[in-house]
Amino acid sequence: MPELPEVETVARGLRHAIVGRRIVSVSLGKTDFIDDPVALEEHLPGRTIDAVERFGKFMLLRLSAAAATGRAPSNGDASPASLLVHLGMTGQLAPSPAAQPRGKHTHVCLLLDDGRELRYTDARRFGRIAYLTENPLSQELAAQGADPLEVTKEEFARRIRSRRARIKALLLDQSVLRGVGNIYADESLWKAKIHPARLGAKLSAVETGTLRRELQKVLQKAIALRGSSISDFLDAEGEPGEYQRHHRAYGREGKSCLRCKTAIRRGIVAGRSSYYCPKCQPPPRGFSALPLPSSKKKKTKRRGTEDAEKK
DNA sequence: CTCGATCCCTGGACGC
DNA sequence: TGCGTCCAGGGATCGA
């Protein structure tokens, strides 16, 4: 699942691969995850990809103003614009030779002037693509929280300690911090020895200081290792990342804590599976973990708290 | 303000 | 082998 390190990895790959290329034409498959599909077809052809940036979990393809042709641009194409791309859960963005057959869930193909196609593939279509001119773009970006890699200790503490929500929910909230998802939230909480269900307002200044430092270290190391490939993350070169080998909490239910050997537990916090060490990260009063799955039959029963029934 | 529930969507894991 | 069921989860949205 692409979070900040995975998106950064893809953006870096694309920077080398497609900056400077001109978009020749656009072809679309399913478009229910695109803000305004017609805008892509109308405004992308003729523009050059000037830069690829990352903003939280978003990628930004900065586009030149449309080339001055004989025809006067009557539709705003004289101004620079951007293609905003969110990879959701399963999105991939990578160039391929145009002659190469398209994968099953390829929904956007941008033919480039060097004969390749920049393709967006997304089985679950939890991603998002939008063509945005400067104003709508700055509004989008303004709604995002602080960059976790840049945020100061004071700012981080202010954004966390003023809130009554659980720390896990705050870390996942893109209007608090941009770019953190389930994996790096759990990993940094494990490193900082803070239980995910604790309330932001109950954390000490020392604890938020530790959490910020560990979060930054985790993100930086994950970027260096080109992200985590859990199910199907691949970068712009089609290569998996390496950071999943360094996970200490995420996905390790029942396995022993690498600090204290206690079995890692799983609980639902902010509606998401959350992995933690019950000894290193003492839970707040009233918090109950999910029962450990029996070793043989993996996970069969639920009996947690809130989701015993489903239609 | 914060919460849980629900929806979106599909592939993969699992039980039988 | 194959079918049914559950589950993953980022984000939007709605009601409590």
Coordinates of C-alpha atoms (C1' of nucleotides) in Angstrom, one line a residue:
Chain A
M1 CA 0.0 0.0 0.0
P2 CA 1.7 3.1 -1.2
E3 CA 2.5 5.5 1.7
L4 CA 5.0 8.3 1.7
P5 CA 8.1 6.2 1.0
E6 CA 6.5 4.2 -1.8
V7 CA 5.1 7.3 -3.4
E8 CA 8.5 9.0 -3.1
T9 CA 10.1 5.9 -4.7
V10 CA 7.7 6.0 -7.6
A11 CA 8.1 9.8 -8.1
R12 CA 11.9 9.5 -8.1
G13 CA 11.7 6.8 -10.8
L14 CA 9.4 8.8 -12.9
R15 CA 11.5 11.9 -12.6
H16 CA 14.3 10.1 -14.5
A17 CA 11.9 8.3 -16.9
I18 CA 9.4 10.9 -18.1
V19 CA 10.5 14.5 -17.2
G20 CA 10.9 16.4 -20.5
R21 CA 8.6 14.2 -22.4
R22 CA 5.6 15.6 -24.3
I23 CA 2.2 13.9 -24.1
V24 CA 0.9 13.1 -27.5
S25 CA -2.5 11.5 -26.8
V26 CA -4.6 10.1 -24.0
S27 CA -6.7 6.9 -23.9
L28 CA -8.9 6.0 -21.0
G29 CA -10.4 2.8 -19.6
K30 CA -12.7 2.9 -16.6
T31 CA -12.9 6.5 -15.3
D32 CA -14.8 6.3 -12.1
F33 CA -11.7 7.3 -10.1
I34 CA -10.9 10.3 -12.3
D35 CA -12.3 13.7 -11.2
D36 CA -13.1 14.9 -14.8
P37 CA -12.0 12.4 -17.4
V38 CA -12.9 14.7 -20.3
A39 CA -10.5 17.3 -18.9
L40 CA -7.6 14.8 -19.3
E41 CA -8.5 14.2 -22.9
E42 CA -8.9 17.9 -23.7
H43 CA -6.0 19.4 -21.8
L44 CA -3.1 16.9 -21.7
P45 CA -2.2 16.4 -25.3
G46 CA 0.6 18.8 -26.4
R47 CA 1.8 19.5 -22.9
T48 CA 5.3 18.6 -21.6
I49 CA 5.9 17.0 -18.2
D50 CA 8.1 19.5 -16.6
A51 CA 8.6 17.9 -13.2
V52 CA 7.4 15.1 -10.9
E53 CA 6.8 16.0 -7.3
R54 CA 5.4 14.2 -4.3
F55 CA 3.1 15.9 -1.8
G56 CA 2.1 13.5 1.0
K57 CA 0.7 10.5 -0.8
F58 CA 0.0 12.5 -3.9
M59 CA 2.2 12.6 -7.0
L60 CA 2.1 15.8 -9.0
L61 CA 3.0 15.8 -12.7
R62 CA 3.7 19.4 -13.5
L63 CA 2.7 20.3 -17.0
S64 CA 3.9 23.1 -19.2
A65 CA 1.6 25.5 -20.7
A66 CA 0.4 24.1 -24.0
A67 CA 2.7 24.7 -26.9
A68 CA 1.8 27.8 -28.8
T69 CA 0.3 26.5 -32.0
G70 CA -1.6 28.4 -34.7
R71 CA -4.8 27.8 -32.8
A72 CA -5.2 30.2 -29.9
P73 CA -5.9 28.3 -26.7
S74 CA -9.3 29.4 -25.6
N75 CA -9.6 27.1 -22.6
G76 CA -6.9 28.0 -20.2
D77 CA -4.2 25.8 -21.8
A78 CA -2.0 28.8 -21.9
S79 CA -1.3 28.3 -18.2
P80 CA 0.7 25.6 -16.5
A81 CA -1.4 22.9 -14.8
S82 CA -0.8 19.6 -13.0
L83 CA -1.9 16.0 -13.1
L84 CA -2.6 14.9 -9.5
V85 CA -2.2 11.2 -8.9
H86 CA -3.1 9.2 -5.8
L87 CA -2.1 5.5 -6.0
G88 CA -4.8 4.4 -3.5
M89 CA -4.2 0.8 -2.5
T90 CA -3.1 -0.8 -5.7
G91 CA -2.2 2.0 -8.1
Q92 CA 0.9 1.8 -10.3
L93 CA 2.2 4.4 -12.6
A94 CA 5.0 3.5 -14.9
P95 CA 6.1 3.8 -18.5
S96 CA 5.9 0.9 -21.0
P97 CA 6.7 0.6 -24.6
A98 CA 3.5 1.5 -26.4
A99 CA 3.6 -1.8 -28.3
Q100 CA 3.6 -3.8 -25.1
P101 CA 0.2 -5.3 -24.3
R102 CA -1.7 -3.4 -21.6
G103 CA -2.2 -5.1 -18.2
K104 CA -5.7 -6.1 -17.1
H105 CA -6.5 -3.0 -15.0
T106 CA -4.8 -0.3 -17.0
H107 CA -7.2 2.6 -17.1
V108 CA -5.1 5.6 -18.2
C109 CA -2.5 5.6 -21.0
L110 CA -0.6 8.7 -21.9
L111 CA 1.3 8.3 -25.2
L112 CA 4.6 10.1 -24.9
D113 CA 6.6 11.6 -27.7
D114 CA 9.3 8.9 -27.5
G115 CA 7.0 6.1 -28.3
R116 CA 6.4 4.9 -24.7
E117 CA 3.1 5.1 -22.8
L118 CA 2.8 6.3 -19.2
R119 CA 0.3 3.8 -17.8
Y120 CA -1.8 3.9 -14.7
T121 CA -3.0 0.5 -13.5
D122 CA -5.2 0.1 -10.5
A123 CA -7.1 -3.1 -9.8
R124 CA -9.2 -1.7 -6.9
R125 CA -9.5 1.8 -8.2
F126 CA -9.1 3.3 -4.8
G127 CA -6.7 5.8 -6.4
R128 CA -7.5 9.2 -7.8
I129 CA -6.5 11.2 -10.8
A130 CA -7.3 14.8 -11.4
Y131 CA -6.3 17.4 -13.9
L132 CA -6.0 20.7 -11.9
T133 CA -5.1 24.2 -12.8
E134 CA -3.2 26.3 -10.3
N135 CA -6.0 27.5 -8.1
P136 CA -7.9 24.2 -7.5
L137 CA -4.5 22.5 -7.0
S138 CA -3.4 24.9 -4.3
Q139 CA -6.7 24.4 -2.6
E140 CA -6.2 20.6 -2.6
L141 CA -2.7 21.0 -1.2
A142 CA -3.7 23.4 1.4
A143 CA -6.0 20.8 2.9
Q144 CA -3.1 18.5 3.6
G145 CA -1.3 18.4 6.9
A146 CA 2.4 18.9 7.8
D147 CA 5.1 17.0 6.0
P148 CA 6.2 14.4 8.5
L149 CA 9.9 14.7 7.3
E150 CA 10.0 18.5 7.8
V151 CA 7.7 19.1 10.7
T152 CA 9.4 20.7 13.7
K153 CA 9.2 19.1 17.2
E154 CA 7.0 21.9 18.4
E155 CA 4.6 21.8 15.5
F156 CA 4.3 18.0 15.8
A157 CA 3.6 18.2 19.5
R158 CA 1.0 20.9 18.9
R159 CA -0.8 18.9 16.3
I160 CA -0.9 15.8 18.5
R161 CA -1.3 17.0 22.0
S162 CA -4.2 19.3 21.3
R163 CA -6.3 16.4 20.1
R164 CA -8.5 13.9 21.9
A165 CA -8.4 11.4 19.1
R166 CA -6.2 8.3 19.3
I167 CA -2.6 8.7 18.2
K168 CA -3.1 6.1 15.5
A169 CA -6.0 8.0 14.1
L170 CA -4.0 11.2 14.2
L171 CA -1.1 9.7 12.4
L172 CA -3.4 8.4 9.6
D173 CA -5.2 11.7 9.3
Q174 CA -3.8 13.4 6.2
S175 CA -4.9 16.8 7.4
V176 CA -2.7 16.3 10.5
L177 CA 0.4 14.8 8.7
R178 CA 0.6 14.1 5.0
G179 CA 1.8 10.8 3.9
V180 CA 1.6 8.4 6.8
G181 CA -0.4 5.2 6.4
N182 CA -1.1 2.1 8.4
I183 CA 2.3 0.5 8.0
Y184 CA 4.5 3.4 9.0
A185 CA 2.1 4.5 11.8
D186 CA 2.5 1.1 13.4
E187 CA 6.2 0.9 12.9
S188 CA 6.9 4.3 14.4
L189 CA 4.6 3.7 17.3
W190 CA 6.4 0.4 18.0
K191 CA 9.8 2.2 17.9
A192 CA 8.5 4.9 20.2
K193 CA 6.9 2.4 22.5
I194 CA 3.5 4.1 22.3
H195 CA 0.3 2.2 22.1
P196 CA -1.8 3.1 19.0
A197 CA -5.0 3.6 21.1
R198 CA -3.6 6.2 23.4
L199 CA -5.1 9.6 23.1
G200 CA -3.1 12.4 21.5
A201 CA -3.8 14.7 24.5
K202 CA -2.4 12.1 26.9
L203 CA 1.0 11.9 25.3
S204 CA 3.8 13.8 27.0
A205 CA 6.1 16.2 25.2
V206 CA 8.8 13.7 25.6
E207 CA 6.7 11.0 23.9
T208 CA 5.7 13.2 21.0
G209 CA 9.3 14.1 20.6
T210 CA 10.3 10.5 20.5
L211 CA 7.5 9.6 18.1
R212 CA 8.5 12.4 15.7
R213 CA 12.1 11.3 15.7
E214 CA 11.2 7.6 15.2
L215 CA 8.7 8.4 12.5
Q216 CA 11.3 10.4 10.6
K217 CA 13.9 7.6 10.9
V218 CA 11.4 5.0 9.8
L219 CA 10.3 7.0 6.8
Q220 CA 13.9 7.9 5.8
K221 CA 15.1 4.3 6.0
A222 CA 12.1 3.1 4.1
I223 CA 12.7 5.6 1.3
A224 CA 16.4 4.5 1.2
L225 CA 15.1 0.9 0.7
R226 CA 12.6 1.9 -1.9
G227 CA 9.5 1.3 0.2
S228 CA 7.6 -1.7 1.5
S229 CA 6.2 -4.3 -0.9
I230 CA 3.5 -6.1 1.0
S231 CA 1.1 -7.3 -1.6
D232 CA 1.8 -5.7 -4.9
F233 CA 3.7 -2.5 -4.6
L234 CA 6.1 -2.0 -7.5
D235 CA 8.0 1.2 -8.3
A236 CA 8.2 3.0 -11.6
E237 CA 10.8 0.4 -12.8
G238 CA 8.5 -2.5 -11.8
E239 CA 10.7 -3.4 -8.9
P240 CA 9.6 -4.2 -5.4
G241 CA 10.9 -2.4 -2.3
E242 CA 12.9 -3.9 0.6
Y243 CA 11.6 -2.2 3.7
Q244 CA 9.1 -5.0 4.5
R245 CA 12.0 -7.0 5.8
H246 CA 12.5 -4.4 8.5
H247 CA 8.9 -4.4 9.8
R248 CA 8.9 -4.8 13.6
A249 CA 5.1 -4.7 14.2
Y250 CA 3.1 -4.5 11.1
G251 CA 1.8 -7.9 9.9
R252 CA 3.6 -9.7 12.8
E253 CA 0.7 -10.8 14.9
G254 CA 1.6 -13.7 17.1
K255 CA 5.3 -13.3 16.3
S256 CA 7.7 -12.3 19.1
C257 CA 8.6 -8.7 19.7
L258 CA 12.1 -8.1 18.5
R259 CA 12.8 -6.1 21.7
C260 CA 11.2 -8.3 24.4
K261 CA 10.0 -11.5 22.9
T262 CA 6.4 -10.9 23.9
A263 CA 3.9 -12.0 21.2
I264 CA 2.8 -9.1 19.0
R265 CA -0.9 -8.5 19.1
R266 CA -3.4 -7.0 16.8
G267 CA -6.3 -4.7 17.6
I268 CA -8.7 -2.4 15.7
V269 CA -7.8 1.3 16.2
A270 CA -9.4 4.0 14.0
G271 CA -11.0 1.2 12.0
R272 CA -7.7 -0.3 11.0
S273 CA -5.7 -3.4 12.0
S274 CA -3.1 -2.2 14.4
Y275 CA -0.1 -4.2 15.5
Y276 CA 1.8 -3.6 18.7
C277 CA 3.7 -5.2 21.5
P278 CA 1.5 -5.4 24.6
K279 CA 4.5 -5.1 26.9
C280 CA 6.6 -2.4 25.2
Q281 CA 3.5 -0.4 24.3
P282 CA 1.1 -0.7 27.2
P283 CA -2.5 -0.3 26.1
P284 CA -4.7 2.4 27.7
R285 CA -7.4 1.2 30.1
G286 CA -10.2 -0.6 28.5
F287 CA -8.5 -1.5 25.3
S288 CA -8.8 -5.1 24.2
A289 CA -6.8 -6.9 21.6
L290 CA -8.2 -9.3 19.2
P291 CA -7.7 -12.9 20.2
L292 CA -4.5 -14.5 18.8
P293 CA -5.4 -16.7 15.9
S294 CA -4.9 -20.3 16.6
S295 CA -1.6 -21.4 15.1
K296 CA -3.2 -24.1 12.9
K297 CA -6.2 -22.6 11.3
K298 CA -4.9 -19.1 10.9
K299 CA -7.8 -16.9 11.8
T300 CA -11.3 -18.3 12.1
K301 CA -13.3 -16.5 14.7
R302 CA -13.8 -12.9 15.4
R303 CA -15.3 -12.3 18.8
G304 CA -13.6 -8.9 19.1
T305 CA -15.9 -6.1 19.9
E306 CA -17.6 -4.6 17.0
D307 CA -17.7 -6.7 14.0
A308 CA -19.2 -10.1 14.7
E309 CA -21.9 -9.6 12.2
K310 CA -21.8 -8.8 8.5
K311 CA -24.3 -9.2 5.9
Chain B
dC1 C1' -14.8 17.2 17.7
dT2 C1' -14.6 12.4 17.4
dC3 C1' -16.5 8.2 16.7
dG4 C1' -18.3 4.0 14.2
dA5 C1' -20.5 2.3 10.2
dT6 C1' -20.8 2.0 5.3
dC7 C1' -19.4 2.3 0.7
dC8 C1' -16.1 2.0 -3.1
dC9 C1' -13.3 -2.3 -5.4
dT10 C1' -10.8 -6.8 -6.6
dG11 C1' -7.4 -10.3 -5.6
dG12 C1' -5.8 -13.5 -2.6
dA13 C1' -6.2 -16.5 1.4
dC14 C1' -8.7 -19.7 3.6
dG15 C1' -12.4 -23.3 4.8
dC16 C1' -14.9 -27.0 3.2
Chain C
dT1 C1' -10.9 -28.0 -8.4
dG2 C1' -14.0 -24.8 -7.2
dC3 C1' -17.1 -22.0 -4.7
dG4 C1' -18.3 -19.0 -0.9
dT5 C1' -16.7 -15.9 2.6
dC6 C1' -13.7 -12.9 4.7
dC7 C1' -10.3 -9.5 4.6
dA8 C1' -7.0 -5.8 3.2
dG9 C1' -7.3 -0.5 3.4
dG10 C1' -7.3 5.2 1.9
dG11 C1' -10.7 8.2 1.8
dA12 C1' -15.4 10.2 1.5
dT13 C1' -19.6 10.6 3.7
dC14 C1' -23.2 10.3 7.1
dG15 C1' -25.3 9.9 11.5
dA16 C1' -24.7 9.5 16.5

